[in-house]
N, CA, C and O atoms as a MOPAC input file, in Angstrom:
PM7 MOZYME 1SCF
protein

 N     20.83800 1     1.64700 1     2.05700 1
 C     19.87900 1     1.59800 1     3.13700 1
 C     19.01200 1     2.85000 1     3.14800 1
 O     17.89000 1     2.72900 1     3.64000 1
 N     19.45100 1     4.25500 1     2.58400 1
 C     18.82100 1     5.32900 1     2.73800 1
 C     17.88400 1     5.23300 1     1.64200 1
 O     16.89400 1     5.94000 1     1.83400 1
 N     17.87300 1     4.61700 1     0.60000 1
 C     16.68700 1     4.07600 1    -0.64900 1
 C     16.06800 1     3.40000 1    -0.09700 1
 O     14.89000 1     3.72200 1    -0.25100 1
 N     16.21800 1     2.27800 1     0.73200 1
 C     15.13700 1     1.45800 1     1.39400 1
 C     14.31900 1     2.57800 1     2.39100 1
 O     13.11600 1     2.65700 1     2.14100 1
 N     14.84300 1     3.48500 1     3.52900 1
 C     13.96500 1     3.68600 1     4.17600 1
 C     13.57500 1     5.30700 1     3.93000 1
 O     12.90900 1     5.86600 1     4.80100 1
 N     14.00400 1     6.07000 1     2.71100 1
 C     13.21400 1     6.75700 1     2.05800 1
 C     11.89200 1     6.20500 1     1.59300 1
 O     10.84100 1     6.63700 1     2.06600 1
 N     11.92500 1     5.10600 1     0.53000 1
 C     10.33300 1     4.63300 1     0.24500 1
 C      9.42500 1     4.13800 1     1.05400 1
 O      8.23100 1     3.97300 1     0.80200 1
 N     10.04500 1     3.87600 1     2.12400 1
 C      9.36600 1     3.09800 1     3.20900 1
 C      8.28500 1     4.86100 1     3.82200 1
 O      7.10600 1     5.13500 1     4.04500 1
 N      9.28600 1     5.40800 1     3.84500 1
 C      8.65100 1     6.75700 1     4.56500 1
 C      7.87900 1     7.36400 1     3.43400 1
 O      7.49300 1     8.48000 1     3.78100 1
 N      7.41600 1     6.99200 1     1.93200 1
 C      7.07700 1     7.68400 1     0.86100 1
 C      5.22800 1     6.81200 1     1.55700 1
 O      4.15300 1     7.28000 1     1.18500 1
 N      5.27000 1     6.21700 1     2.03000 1
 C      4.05900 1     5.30000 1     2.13400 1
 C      2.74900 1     6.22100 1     3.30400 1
 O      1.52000 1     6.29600 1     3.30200 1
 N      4.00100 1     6.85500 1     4.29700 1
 C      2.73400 1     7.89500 1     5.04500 1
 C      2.25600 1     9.25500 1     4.06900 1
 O      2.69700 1     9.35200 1     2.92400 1
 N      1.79600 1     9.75700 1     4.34800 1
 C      1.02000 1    10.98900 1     3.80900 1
 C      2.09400 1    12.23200 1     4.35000 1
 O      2.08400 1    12.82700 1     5.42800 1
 N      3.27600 1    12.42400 1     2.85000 1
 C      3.66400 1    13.14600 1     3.03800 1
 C      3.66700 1    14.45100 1     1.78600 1
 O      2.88700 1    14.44800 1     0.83300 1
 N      4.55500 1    15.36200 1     1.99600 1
 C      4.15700 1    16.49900 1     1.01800 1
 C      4.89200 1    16.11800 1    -0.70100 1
 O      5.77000 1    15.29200 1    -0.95400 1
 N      4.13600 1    17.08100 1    -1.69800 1
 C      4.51500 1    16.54800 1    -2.58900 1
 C      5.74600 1    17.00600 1    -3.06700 1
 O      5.99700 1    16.50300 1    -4.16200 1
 N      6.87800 1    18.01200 1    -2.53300 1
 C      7.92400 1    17.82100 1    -2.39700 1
 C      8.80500 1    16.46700 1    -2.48200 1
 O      9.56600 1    15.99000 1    -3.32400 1
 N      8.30300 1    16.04900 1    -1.11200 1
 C      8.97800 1    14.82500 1    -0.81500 1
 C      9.04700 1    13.69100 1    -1.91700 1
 O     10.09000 1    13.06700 1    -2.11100 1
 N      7.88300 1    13.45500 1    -2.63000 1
 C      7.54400 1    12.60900 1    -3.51500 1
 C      8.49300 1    12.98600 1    -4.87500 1
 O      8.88500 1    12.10500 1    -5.64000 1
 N      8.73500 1    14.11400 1    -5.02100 1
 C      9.56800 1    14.67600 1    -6.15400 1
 C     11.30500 1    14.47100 1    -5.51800 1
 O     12.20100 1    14.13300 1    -6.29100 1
 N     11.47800 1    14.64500 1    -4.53500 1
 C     12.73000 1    14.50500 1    -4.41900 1
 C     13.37700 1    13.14600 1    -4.54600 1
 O     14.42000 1    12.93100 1    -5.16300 1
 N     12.37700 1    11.91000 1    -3.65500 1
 C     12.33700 1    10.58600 1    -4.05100 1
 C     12.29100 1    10.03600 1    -5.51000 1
 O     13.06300 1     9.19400 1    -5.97000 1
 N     11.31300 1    10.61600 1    -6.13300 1
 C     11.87100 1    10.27000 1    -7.78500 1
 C     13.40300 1    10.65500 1    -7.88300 1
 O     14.19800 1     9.71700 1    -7.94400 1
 N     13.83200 1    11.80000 1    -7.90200 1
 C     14.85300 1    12.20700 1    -8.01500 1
 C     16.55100 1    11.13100 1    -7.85300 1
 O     17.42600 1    10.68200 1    -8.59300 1
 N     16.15600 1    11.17000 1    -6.21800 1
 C     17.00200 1    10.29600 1    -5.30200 1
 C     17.09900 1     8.86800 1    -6.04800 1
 O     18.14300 1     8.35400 1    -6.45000 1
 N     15.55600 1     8.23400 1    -6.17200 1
 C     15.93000 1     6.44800 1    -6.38900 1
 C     16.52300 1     6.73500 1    -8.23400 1
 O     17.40200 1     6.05900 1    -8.77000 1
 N     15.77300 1     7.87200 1    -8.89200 1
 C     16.72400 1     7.78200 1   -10.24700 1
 C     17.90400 1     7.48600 1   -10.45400 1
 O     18.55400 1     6.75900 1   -11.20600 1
 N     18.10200 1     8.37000 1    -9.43300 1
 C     20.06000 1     8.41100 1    -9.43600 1
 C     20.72600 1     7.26500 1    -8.60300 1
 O     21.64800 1     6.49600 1    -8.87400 1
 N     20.14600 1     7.37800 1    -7.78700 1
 C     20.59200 1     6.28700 1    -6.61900 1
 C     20.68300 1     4.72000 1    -7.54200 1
 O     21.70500 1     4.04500 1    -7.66600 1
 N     19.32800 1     4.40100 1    -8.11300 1
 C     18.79900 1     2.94000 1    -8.79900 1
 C     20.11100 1     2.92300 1   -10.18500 1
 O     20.99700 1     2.10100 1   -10.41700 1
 N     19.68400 1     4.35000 1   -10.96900 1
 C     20.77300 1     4.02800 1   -11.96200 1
 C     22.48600 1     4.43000 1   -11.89600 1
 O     23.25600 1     4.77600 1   -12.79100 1
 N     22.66600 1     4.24300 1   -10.60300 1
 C     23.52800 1     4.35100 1   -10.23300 1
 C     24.04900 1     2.74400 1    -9.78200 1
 O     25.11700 1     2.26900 1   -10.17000 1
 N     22.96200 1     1.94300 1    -8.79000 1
 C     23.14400 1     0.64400 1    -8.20800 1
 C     23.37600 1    -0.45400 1    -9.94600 1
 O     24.19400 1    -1.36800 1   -10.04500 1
 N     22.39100 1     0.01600 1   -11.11300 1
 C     22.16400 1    -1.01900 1   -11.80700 1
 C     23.44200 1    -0.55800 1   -13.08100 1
 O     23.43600 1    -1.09000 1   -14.19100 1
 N     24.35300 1     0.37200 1   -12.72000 1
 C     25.76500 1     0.67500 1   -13.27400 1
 C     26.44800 1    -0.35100 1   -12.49100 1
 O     27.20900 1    -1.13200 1   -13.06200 1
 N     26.30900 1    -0.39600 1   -11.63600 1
 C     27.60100 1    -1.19100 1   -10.17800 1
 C     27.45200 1    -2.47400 1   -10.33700 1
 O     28.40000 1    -3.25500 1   -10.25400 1
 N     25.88600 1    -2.93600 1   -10.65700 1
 C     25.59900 1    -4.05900 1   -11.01000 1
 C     26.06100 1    -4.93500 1   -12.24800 1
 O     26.26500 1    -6.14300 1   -12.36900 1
 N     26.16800 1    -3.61000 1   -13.32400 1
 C     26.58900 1    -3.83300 1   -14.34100 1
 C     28.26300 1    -4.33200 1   -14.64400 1
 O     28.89600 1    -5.20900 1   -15.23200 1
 N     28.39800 1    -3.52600 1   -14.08700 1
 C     30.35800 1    -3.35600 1   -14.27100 1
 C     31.00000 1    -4.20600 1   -13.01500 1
 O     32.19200 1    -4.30900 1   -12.72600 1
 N     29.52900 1    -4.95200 1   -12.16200 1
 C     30.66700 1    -5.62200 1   -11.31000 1
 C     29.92500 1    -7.83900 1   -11.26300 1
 O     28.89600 1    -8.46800 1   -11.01400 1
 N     31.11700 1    -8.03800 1   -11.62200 1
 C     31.17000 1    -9.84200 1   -12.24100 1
 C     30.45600 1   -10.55000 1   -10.81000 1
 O     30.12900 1   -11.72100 1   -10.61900 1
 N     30.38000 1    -9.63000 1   -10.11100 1
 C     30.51900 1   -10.50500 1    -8.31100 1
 C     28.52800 1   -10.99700 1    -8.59900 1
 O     28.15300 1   -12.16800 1    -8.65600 1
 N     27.74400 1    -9.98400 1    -8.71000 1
 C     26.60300 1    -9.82500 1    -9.10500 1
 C     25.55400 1   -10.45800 1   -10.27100 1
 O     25.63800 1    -9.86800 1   -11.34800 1
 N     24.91900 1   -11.17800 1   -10.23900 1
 C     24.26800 1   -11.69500 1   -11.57600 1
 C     23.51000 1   -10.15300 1   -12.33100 1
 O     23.04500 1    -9.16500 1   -11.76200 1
 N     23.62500 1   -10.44500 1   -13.69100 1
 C     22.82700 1    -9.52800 1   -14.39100 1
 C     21.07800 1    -8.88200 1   -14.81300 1
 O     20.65400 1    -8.03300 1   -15.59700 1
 N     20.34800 1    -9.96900 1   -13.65200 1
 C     19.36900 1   -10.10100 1   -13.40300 1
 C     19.21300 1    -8.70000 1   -12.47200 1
 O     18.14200 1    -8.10100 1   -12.37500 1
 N     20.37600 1    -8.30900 1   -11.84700 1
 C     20.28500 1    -7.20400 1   -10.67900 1
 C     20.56300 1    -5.79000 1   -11.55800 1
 O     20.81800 1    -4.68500 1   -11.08000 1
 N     20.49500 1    -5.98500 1   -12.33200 1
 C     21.11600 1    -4.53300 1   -13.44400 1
 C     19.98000 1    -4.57300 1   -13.58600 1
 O     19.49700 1    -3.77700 1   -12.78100 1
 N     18.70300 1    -5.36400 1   -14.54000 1
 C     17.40100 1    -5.16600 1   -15.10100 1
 C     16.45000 1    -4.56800 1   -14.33900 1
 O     15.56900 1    -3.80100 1   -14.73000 1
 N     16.70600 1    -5.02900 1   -13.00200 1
 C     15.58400 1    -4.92800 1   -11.87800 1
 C     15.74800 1    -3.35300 1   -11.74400 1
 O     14.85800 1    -2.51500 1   -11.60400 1
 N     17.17100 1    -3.16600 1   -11.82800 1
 C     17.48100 1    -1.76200 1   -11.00300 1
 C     16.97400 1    -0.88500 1   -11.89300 1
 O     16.15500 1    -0.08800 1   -11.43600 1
 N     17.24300 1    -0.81200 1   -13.06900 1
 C     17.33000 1     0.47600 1   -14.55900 1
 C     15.37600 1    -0.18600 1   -14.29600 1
 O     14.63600 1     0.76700 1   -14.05400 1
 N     14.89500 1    -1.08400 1   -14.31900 1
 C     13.95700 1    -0.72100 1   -14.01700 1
 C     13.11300 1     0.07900 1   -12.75800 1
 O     12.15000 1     0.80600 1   -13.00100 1
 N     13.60100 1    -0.16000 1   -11.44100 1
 C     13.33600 1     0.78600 1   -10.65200 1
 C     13.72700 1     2.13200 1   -11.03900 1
 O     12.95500 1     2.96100 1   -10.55900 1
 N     15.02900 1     2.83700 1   -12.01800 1
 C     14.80800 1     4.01700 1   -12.47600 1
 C     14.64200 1     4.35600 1   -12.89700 1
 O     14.87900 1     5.55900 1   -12.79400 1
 N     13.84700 1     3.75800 1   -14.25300 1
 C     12.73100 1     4.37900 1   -14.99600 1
 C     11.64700 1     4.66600 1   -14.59400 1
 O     11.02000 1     5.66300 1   -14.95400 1
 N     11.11700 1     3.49500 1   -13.46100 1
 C      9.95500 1     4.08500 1   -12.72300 1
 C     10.28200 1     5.01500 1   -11.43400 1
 O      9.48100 1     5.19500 1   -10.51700 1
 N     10.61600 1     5.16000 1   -11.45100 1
 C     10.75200 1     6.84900 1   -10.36100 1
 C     11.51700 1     8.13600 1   -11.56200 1
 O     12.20000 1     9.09600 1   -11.20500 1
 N     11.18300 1     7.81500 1   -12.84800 1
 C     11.96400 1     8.90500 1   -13.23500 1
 C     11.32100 1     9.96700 1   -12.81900 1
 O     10.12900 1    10.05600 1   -12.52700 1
 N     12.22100 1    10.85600 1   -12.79400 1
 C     11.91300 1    12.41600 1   -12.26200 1
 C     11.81300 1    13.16000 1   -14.00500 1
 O     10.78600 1    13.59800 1   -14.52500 1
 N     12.87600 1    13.12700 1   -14.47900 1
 C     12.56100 1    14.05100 1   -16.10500 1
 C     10.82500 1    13.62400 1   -16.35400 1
 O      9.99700 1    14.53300 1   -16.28200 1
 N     10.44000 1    12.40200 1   -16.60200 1
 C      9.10400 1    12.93400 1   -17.64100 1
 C      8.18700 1    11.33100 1   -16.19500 1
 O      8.02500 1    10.11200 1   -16.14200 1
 N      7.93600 1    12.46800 1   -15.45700 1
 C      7.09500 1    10.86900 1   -14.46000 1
 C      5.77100 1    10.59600 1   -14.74100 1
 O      4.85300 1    11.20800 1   -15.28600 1
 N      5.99700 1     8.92600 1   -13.94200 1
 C      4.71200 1     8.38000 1   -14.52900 1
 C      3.56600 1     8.36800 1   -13.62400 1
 O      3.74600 1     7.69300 1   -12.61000 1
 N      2.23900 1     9.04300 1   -13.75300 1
 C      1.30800 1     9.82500 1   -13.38900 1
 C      0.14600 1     8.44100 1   -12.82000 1
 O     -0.67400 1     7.89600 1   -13.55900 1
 N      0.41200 1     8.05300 1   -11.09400 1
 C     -0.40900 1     6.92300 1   -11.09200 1
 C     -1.25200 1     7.40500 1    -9.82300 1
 O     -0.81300 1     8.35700 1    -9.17700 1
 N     -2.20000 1     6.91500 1    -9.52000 1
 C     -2.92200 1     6.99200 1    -8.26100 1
 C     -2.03300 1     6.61000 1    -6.94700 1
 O     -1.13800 1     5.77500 1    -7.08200 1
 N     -2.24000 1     7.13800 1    -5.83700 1
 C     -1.36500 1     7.22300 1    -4.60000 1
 C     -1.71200 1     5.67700 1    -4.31700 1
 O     -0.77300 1     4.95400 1    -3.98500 1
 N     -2.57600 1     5.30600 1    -4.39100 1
 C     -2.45800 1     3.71700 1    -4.11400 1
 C     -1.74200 1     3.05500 1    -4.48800 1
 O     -1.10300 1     2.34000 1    -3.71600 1
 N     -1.54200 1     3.01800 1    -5.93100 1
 C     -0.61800 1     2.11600 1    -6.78300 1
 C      1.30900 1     2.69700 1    -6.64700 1
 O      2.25800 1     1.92100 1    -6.75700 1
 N      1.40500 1     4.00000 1    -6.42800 1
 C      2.29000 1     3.82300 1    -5.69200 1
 C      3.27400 1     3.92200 1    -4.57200 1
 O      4.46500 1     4.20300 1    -4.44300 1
 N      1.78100 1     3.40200 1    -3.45500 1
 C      2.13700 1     2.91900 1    -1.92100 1
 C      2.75800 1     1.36600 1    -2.40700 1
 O      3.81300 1     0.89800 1    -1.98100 1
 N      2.06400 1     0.85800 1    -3.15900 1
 C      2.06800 1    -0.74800 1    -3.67100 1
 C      3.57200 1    -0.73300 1    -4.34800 1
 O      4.34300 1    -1.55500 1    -3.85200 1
 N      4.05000 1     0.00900 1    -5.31400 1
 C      5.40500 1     0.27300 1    -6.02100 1
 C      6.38800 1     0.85500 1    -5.06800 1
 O      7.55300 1     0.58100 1    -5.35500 1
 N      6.22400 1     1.56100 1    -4.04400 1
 C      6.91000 1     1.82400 1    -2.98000 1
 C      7.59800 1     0.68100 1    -2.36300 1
 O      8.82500 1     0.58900 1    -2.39200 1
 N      6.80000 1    -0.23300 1    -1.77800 1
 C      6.68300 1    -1.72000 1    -1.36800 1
 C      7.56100 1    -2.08300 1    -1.75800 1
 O      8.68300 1    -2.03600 1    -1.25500 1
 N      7.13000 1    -2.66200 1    -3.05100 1
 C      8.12600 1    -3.64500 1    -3.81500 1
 C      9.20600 1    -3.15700 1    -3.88500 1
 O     10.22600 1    -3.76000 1    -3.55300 1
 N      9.17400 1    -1.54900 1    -4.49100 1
 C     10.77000 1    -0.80800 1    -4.44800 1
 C     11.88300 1    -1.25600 1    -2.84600 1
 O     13.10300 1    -1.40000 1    -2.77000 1
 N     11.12200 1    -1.33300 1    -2.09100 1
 C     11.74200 1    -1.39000 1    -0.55700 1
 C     11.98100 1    -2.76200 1    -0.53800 1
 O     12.67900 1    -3.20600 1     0.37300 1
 N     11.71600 1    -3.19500 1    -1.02700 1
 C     11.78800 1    -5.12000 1    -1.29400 1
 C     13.02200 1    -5.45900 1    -2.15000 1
 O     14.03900 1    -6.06600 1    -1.81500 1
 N     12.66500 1    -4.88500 1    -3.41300 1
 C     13.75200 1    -5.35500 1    -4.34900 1
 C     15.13200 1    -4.61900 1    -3.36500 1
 O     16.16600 1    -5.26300 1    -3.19100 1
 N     15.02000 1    -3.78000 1    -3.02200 1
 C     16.68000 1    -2.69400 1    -2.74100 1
 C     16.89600 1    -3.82000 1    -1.10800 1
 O     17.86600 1    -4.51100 1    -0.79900 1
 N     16.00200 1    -3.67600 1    -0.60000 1
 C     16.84800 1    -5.05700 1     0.40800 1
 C     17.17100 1    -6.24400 1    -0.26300 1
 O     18.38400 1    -6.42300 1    -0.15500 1
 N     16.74100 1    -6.95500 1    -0.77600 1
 C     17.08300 1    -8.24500 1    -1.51400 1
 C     18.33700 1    -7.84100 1    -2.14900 1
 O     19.22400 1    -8.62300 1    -1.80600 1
 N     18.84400 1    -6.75600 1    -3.09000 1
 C     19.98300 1    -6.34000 1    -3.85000 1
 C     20.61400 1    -5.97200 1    -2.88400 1
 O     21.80500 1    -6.20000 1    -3.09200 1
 N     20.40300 1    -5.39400 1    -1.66300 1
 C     21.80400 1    -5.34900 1    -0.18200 1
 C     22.16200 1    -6.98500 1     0.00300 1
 O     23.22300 1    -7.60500 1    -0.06900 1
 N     21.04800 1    -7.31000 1     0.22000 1
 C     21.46900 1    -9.04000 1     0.42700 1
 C     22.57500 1    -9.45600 1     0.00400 1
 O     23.60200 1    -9.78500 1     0.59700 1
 N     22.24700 1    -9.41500 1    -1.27400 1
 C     23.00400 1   -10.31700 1    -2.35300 1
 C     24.49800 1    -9.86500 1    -2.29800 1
 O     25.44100 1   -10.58400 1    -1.96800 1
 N     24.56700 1    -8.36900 1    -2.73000 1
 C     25.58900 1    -7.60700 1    -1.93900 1
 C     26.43600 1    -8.46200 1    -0.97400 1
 O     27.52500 1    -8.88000 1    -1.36900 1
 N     26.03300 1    -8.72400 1     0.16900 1
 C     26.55100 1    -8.52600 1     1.60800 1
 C     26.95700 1   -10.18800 1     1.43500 1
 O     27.99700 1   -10.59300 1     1.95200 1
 N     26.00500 1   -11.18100 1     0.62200 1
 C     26.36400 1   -12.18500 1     0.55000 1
 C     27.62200 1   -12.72800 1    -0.37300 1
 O     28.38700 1   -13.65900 1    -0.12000 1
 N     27.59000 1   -11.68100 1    -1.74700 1
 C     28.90900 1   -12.27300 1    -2.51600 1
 C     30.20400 1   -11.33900 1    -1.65700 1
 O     31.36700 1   -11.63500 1    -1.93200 1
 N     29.96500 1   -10.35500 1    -0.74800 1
 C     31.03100 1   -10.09400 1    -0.50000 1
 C     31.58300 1   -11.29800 1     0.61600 1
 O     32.66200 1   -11.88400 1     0.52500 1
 N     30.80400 1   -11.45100 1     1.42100 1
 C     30.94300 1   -12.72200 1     2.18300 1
 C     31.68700 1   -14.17100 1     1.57400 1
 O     32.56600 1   -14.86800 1     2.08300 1
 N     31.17400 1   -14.26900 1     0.66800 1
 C     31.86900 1   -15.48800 1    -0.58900 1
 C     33.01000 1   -14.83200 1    -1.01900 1
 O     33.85200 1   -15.63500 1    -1.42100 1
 N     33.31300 1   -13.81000 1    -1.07700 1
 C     34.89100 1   -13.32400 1    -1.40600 1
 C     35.47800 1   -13.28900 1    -0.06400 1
 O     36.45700 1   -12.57700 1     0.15600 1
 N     35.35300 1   -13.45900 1     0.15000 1
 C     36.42500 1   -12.79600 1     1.38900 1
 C     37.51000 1   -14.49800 1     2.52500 1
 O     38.30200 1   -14.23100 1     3.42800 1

C-alpha cells in the first residue's frame, strides 16, 4: 500500500529528492513483489513480468530520462498495476483459506 500511495504523491510537484528516493523504493519494493510473485504458485506468472517490469522502470542505478508528463502518466499506471497485484493477493488468499 505504501508503493501505491508513494506514486500517487509522485504526481504533485514535488522535490527532486523525492523522485530519486521513489525510484529507489519501487526498485526494491517491485523487485522484491515480482520475487514473491515468482516463488509463490498461489499467483499467476503474468504478475512477476508486470512487476520486474515496473523495476526496471523506476531503476535508480542507470534511470530513464523522460519528461515530467510522461511520468505523471507512468506514475498512474504504476498505482494501477500495484493495486490490481494487492487484489489478486487478497483474493487468492481468500481462495485459500
Amino acid at each position: 500500500m505504501g508503493l501505491i500511495i508513494a506514486t500517487l504523491i509522485a504526481i504533485l510537484p514535488v522535490g527532486y529528492g523525492y523522485y530519486s528516493l521513489l525510484r529507489l523504493a519501487m526498485m526494491l519494493g517491485c523487485g522484491f513483489l515480482a520475487y514473491q510473485a515468482y516463488a509463490t504458485s498461489r499467483i499467476n506468472n503474468r504478475w512477476m513480468w508486470i512487476l520486474a517490469a515496473l523495476a526496471i522502470t523506476f531503476n535508480a542505478i542507470a534511470p530513464i530520462g523522460l519528461p515530467s508528463e510522461a511520468w505523471m502518466i507512468i506514475d498512474l499506471l504504476a498505482a494501477g498495476a500495484l493495486w490490481q497485484y494487492r487484489n489478486a493477493i487478497i483474493a487468492a488468499q481468500a481462495d485459500n483459506a
